[in-house]
GROMACS .gro file of N, CA and C in nm:
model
  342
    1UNK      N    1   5.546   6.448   8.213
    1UNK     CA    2   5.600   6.524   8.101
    1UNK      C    3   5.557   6.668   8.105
    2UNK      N    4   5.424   6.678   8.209
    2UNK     CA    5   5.433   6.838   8.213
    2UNK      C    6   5.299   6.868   8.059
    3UNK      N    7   5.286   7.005   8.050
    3UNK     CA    8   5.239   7.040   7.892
    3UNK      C    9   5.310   6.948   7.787
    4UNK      N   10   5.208   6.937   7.747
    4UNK     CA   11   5.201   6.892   7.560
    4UNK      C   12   5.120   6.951   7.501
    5UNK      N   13   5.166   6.973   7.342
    5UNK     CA   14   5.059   7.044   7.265
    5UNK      C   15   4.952   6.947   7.203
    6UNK      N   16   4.810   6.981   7.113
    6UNK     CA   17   4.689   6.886   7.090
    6UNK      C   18   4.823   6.780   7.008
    7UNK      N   19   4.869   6.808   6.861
    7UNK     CA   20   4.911   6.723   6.806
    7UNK      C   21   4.991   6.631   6.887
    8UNK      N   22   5.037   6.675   6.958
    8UNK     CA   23   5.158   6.587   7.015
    8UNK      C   24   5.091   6.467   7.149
    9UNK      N   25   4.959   6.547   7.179
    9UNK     CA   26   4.877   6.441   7.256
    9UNK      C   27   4.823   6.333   7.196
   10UNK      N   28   4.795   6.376   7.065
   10UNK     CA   29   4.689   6.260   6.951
   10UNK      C   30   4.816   6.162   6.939
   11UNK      N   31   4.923   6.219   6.916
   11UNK     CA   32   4.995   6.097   6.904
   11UNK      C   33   4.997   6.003   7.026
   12UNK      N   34   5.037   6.045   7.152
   12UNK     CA   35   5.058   6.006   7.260
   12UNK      C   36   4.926   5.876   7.258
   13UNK      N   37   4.804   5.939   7.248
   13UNK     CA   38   4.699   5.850   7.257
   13UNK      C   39   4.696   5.749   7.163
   14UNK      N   40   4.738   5.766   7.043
   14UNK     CA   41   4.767   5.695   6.946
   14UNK      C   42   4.812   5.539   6.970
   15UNK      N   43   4.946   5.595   7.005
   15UNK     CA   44   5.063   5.468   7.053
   15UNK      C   45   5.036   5.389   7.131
   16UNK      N   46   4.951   5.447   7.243
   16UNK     CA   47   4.903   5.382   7.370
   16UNK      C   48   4.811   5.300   7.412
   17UNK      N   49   4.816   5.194   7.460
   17UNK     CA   50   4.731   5.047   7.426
   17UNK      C   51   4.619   5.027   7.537
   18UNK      N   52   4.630   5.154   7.711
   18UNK     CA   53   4.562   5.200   7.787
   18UNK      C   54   4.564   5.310   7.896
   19UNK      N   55   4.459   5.376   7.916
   19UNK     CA   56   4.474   5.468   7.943
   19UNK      C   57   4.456   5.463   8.126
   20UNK      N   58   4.533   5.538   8.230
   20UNK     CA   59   4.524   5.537   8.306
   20UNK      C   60   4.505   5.658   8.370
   21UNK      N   61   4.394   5.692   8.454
   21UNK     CA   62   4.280   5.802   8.525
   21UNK      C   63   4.287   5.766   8.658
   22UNK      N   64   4.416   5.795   8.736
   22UNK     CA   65   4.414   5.809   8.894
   22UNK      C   66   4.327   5.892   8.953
   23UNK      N   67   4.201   5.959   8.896
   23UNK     CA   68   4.173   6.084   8.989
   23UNK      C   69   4.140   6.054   9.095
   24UNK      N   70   4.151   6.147   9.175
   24UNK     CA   71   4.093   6.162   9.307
   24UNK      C   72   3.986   6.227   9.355
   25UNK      N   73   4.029   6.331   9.259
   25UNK     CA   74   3.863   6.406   9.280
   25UNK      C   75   3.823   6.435   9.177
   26UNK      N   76   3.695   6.543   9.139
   26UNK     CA   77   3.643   6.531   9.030
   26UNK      C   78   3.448   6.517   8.997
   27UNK      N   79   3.452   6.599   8.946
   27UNK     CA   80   3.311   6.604   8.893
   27UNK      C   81   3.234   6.619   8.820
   28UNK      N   82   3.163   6.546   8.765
   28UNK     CA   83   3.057   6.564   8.590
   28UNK      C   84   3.157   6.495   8.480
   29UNK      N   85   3.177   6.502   8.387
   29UNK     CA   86   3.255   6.483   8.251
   29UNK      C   87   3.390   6.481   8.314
   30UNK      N   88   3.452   6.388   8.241
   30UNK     CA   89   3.587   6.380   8.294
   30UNK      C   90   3.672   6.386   8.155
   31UNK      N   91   3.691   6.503   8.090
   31UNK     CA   92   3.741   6.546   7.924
   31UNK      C   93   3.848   6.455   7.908
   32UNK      N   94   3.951   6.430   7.982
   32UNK     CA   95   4.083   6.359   7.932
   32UNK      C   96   4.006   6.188   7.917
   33UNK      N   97   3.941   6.166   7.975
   33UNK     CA   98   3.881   5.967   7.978
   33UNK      C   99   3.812   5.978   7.860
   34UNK      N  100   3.680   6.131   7.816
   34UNK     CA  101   3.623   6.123   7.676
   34UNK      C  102   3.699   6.113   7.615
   35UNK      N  103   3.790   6.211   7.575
   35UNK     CA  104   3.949   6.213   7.463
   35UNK      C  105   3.975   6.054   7.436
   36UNK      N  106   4.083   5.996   7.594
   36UNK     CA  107   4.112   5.859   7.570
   36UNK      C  108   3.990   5.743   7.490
   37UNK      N  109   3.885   5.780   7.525
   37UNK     CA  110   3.779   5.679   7.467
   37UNK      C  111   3.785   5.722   7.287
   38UNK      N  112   3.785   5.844   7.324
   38UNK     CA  113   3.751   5.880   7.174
   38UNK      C  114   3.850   5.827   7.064
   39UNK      N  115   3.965   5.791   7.111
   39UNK     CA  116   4.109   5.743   7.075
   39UNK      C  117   4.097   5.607   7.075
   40UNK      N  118   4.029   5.531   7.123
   40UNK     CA  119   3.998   5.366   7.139
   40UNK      C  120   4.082   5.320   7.274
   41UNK      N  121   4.113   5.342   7.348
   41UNK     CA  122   4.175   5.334   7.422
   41UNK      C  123   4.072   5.298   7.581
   42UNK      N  124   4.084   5.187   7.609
   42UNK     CA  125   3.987   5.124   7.726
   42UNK      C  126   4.114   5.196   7.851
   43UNK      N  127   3.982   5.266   7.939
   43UNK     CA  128   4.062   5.334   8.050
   43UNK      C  129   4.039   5.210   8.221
   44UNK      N  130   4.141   5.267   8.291
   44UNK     CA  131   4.161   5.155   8.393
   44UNK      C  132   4.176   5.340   8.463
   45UNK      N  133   4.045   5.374   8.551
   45UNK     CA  134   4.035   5.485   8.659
   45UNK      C  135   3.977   5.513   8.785
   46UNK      N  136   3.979   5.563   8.867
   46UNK     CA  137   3.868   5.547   9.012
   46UNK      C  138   3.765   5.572   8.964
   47UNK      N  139   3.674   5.484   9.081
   47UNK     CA  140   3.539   5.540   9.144
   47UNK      C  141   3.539   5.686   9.054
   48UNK      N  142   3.547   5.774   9.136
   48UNK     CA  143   3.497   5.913   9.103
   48UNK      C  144   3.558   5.947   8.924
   49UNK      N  145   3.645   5.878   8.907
   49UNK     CA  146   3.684   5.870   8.721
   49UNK      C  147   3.588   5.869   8.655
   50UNK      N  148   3.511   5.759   8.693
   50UNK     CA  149   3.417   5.669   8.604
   50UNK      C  150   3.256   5.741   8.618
   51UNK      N  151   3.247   5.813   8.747
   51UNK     CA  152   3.147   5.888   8.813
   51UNK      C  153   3.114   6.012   8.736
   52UNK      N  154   2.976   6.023   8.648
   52UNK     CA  155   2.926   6.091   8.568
   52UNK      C  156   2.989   6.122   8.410
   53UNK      N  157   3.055   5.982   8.403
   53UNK     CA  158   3.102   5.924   8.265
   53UNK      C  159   2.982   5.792   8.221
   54UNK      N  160   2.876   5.747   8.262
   54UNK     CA  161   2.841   5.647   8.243
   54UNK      C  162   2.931   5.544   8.229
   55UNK      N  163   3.018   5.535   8.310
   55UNK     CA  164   3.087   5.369   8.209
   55UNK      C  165   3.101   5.311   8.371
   56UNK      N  166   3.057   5.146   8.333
   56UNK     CA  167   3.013   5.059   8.412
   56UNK      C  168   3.178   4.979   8.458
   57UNK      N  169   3.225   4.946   8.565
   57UNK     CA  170   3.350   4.826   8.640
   57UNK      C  171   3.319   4.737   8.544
   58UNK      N  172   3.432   4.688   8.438
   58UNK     CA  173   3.443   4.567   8.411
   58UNK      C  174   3.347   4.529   8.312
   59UNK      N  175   3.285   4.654   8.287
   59UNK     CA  176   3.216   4.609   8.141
   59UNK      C  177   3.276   4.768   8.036
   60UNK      N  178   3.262   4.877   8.081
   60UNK     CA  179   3.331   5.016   8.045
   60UNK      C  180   3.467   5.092   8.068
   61UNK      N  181   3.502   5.001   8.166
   61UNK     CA  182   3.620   5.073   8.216
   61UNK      C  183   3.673   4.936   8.308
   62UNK      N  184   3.801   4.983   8.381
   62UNK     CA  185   3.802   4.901   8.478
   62UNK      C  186   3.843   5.006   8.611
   63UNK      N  187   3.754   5.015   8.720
   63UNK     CA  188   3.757   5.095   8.851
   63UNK      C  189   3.828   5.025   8.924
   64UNK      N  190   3.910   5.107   8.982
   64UNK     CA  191   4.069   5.077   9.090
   64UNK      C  192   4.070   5.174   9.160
   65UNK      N  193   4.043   5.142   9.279
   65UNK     CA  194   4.089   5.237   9.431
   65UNK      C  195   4.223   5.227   9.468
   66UNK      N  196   4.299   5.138   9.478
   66UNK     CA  197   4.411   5.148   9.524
   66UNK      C  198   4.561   5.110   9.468
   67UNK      N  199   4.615   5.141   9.491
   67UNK     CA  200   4.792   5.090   9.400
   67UNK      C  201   4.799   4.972   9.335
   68UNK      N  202   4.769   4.862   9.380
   68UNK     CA  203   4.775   4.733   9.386
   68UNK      C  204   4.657   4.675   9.272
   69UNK      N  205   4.569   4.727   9.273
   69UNK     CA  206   4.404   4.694   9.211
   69UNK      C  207   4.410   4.816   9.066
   70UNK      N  208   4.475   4.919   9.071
   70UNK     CA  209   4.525   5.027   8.935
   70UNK      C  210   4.646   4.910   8.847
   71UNK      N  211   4.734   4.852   8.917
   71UNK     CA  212   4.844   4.756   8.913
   71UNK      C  213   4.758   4.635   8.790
   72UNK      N  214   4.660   4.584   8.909
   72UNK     CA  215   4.659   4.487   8.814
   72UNK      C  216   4.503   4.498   8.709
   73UNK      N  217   4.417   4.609   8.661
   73UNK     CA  218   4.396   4.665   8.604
   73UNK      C  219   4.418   4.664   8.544
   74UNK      N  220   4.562   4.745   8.503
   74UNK     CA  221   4.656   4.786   8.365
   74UNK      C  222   4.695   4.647   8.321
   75UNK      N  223   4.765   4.553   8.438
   75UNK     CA  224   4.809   4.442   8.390
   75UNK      C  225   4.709   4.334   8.261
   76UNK      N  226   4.530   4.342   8.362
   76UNK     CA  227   4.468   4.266   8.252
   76UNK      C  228   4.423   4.315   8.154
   77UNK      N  229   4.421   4.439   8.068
   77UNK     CA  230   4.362   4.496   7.932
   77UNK      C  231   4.465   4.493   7.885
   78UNK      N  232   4.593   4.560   7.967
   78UNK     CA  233   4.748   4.508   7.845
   78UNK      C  234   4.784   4.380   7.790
   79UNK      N  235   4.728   4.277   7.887
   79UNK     CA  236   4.758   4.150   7.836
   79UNK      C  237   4.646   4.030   7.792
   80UNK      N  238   4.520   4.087   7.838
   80UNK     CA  239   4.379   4.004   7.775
   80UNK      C  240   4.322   4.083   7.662
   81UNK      N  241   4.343   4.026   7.556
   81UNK     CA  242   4.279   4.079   7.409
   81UNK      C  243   4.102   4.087   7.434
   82UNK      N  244   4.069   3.969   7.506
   82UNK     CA  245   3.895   3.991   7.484
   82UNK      C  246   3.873   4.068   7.601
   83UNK      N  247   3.913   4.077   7.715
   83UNK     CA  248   3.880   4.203   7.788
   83UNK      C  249   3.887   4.335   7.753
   84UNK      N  250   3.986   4.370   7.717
   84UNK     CA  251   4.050   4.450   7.610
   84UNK      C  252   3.982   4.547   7.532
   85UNK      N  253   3.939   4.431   7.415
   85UNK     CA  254   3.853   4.442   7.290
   85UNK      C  255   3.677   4.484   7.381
   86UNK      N  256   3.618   4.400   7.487
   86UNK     CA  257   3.532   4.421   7.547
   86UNK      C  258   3.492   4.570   7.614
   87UNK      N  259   3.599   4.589   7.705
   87UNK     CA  260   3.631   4.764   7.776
   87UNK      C  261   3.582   4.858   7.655
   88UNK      N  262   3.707   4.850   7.543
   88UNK     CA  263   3.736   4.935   7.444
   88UNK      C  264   3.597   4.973   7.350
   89UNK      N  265   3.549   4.872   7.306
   89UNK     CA  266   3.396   4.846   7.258
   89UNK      C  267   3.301   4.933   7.339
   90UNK      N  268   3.247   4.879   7.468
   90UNK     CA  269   3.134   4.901   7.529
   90UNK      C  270   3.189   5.043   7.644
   91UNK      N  271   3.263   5.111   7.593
   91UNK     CA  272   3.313   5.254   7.645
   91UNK      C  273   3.278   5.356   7.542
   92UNK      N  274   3.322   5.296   7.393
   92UNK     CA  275   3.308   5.366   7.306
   92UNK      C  276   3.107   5.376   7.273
   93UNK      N  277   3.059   5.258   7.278
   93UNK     CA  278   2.928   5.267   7.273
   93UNK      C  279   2.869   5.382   7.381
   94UNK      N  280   2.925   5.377   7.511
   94UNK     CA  281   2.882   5.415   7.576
   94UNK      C  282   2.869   5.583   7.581
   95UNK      N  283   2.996   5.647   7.492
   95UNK     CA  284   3.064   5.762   7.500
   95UNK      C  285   2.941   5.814   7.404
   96UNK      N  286   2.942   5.730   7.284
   96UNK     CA  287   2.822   5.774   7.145
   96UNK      C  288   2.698   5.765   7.195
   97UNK      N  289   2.649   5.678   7.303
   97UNK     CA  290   2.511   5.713   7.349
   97UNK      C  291   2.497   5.847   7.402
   98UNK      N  292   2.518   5.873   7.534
   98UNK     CA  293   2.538   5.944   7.640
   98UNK      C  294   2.587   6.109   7.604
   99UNK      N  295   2.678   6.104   7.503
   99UNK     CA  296   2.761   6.202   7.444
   99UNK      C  297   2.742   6.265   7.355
  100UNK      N  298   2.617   6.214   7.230
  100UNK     CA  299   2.650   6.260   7.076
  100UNK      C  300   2.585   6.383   7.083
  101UNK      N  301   2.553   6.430   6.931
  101UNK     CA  302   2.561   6.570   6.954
  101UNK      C  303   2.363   6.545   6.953
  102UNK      N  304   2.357   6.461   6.921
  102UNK     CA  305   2.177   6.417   6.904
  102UNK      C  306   2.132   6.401   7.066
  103UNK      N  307   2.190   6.330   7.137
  103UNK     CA  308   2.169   6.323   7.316
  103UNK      C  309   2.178   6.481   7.319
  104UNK      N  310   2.239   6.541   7.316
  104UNK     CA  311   2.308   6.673   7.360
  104UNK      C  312   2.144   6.763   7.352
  105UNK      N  313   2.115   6.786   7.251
  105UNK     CA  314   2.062   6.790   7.166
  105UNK      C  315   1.923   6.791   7.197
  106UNK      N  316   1.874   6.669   7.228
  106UNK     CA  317   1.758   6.639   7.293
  106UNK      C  318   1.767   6.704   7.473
  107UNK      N  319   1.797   6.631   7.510
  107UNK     CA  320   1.882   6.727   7.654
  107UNK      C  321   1.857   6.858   7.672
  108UNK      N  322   1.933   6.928   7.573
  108UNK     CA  323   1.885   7.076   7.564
  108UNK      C  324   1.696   7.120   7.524
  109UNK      N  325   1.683   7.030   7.422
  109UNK     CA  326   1.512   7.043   7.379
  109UNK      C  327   1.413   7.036   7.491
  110UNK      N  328   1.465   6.925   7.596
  110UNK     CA  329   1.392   6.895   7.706
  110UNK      C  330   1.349   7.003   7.865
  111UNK      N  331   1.502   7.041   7.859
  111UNK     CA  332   1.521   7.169   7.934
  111UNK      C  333   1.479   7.349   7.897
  112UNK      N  334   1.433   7.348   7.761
  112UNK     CA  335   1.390   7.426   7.741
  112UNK      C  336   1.224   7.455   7.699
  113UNK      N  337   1.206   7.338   7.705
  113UNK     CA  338   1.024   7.274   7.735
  113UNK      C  339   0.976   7.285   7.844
  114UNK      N  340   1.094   7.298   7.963
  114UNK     CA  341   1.024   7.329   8.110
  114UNK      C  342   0.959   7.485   8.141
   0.00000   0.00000   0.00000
């Protein structure tokens, strides 16, 4: 679809039951997978997706290298409610640990103690 504006993304995320993160490359924070999490939305993305997001294969996310394994990915959170509900849960925990403004926060306190 090209550009979209913020409102018109919140909706997008809204409607949408999972989120899919082909990257290929990529490094540190991956803003569009925080967004999707932040939206409730359990993401199905690579290796390097998931890489300096904290979120764990199959307990945070679900990690897919190839066509076939992205395929059926999407297939089991669209159609297993407790996997689903599981991803969606322990992504979002994961996002509020790792992420809040109190981690942040401390993080910064720590680095400026050196």
């Amino acid at each position: 679809r090209g550009f979209i504006s913020d409102p018109e993304l919140a909706i997008q995320l809204t409607e949408a039951r999972v989120f899919v993160a082909p990257l290929r490359y990529g490094a540190g924070v991956k803003g569009k997978i925080g967004q999707a999490i932040e939206y409730g939305l359990p993401v199905v993305t690579t290796k390097i997706g998931s890489e300096g997001m904290y979120l764990k294969n199959n307990e945070s996310c679900i990690e897919a290298d190839t066509t076939d394994s992205f395929a059926e990915g999407c297939i089991k959170l669209y159609t297993n409610k407790e996997i689903w509900n599981k991803v969606q849960t322990n992504a979002r925990q994961s996002l509020e640990v790792n992420f809040s403004i109190e981690e942040a926060t401390n993080n910064l306190k720590e680095l400026l103690s050196k």
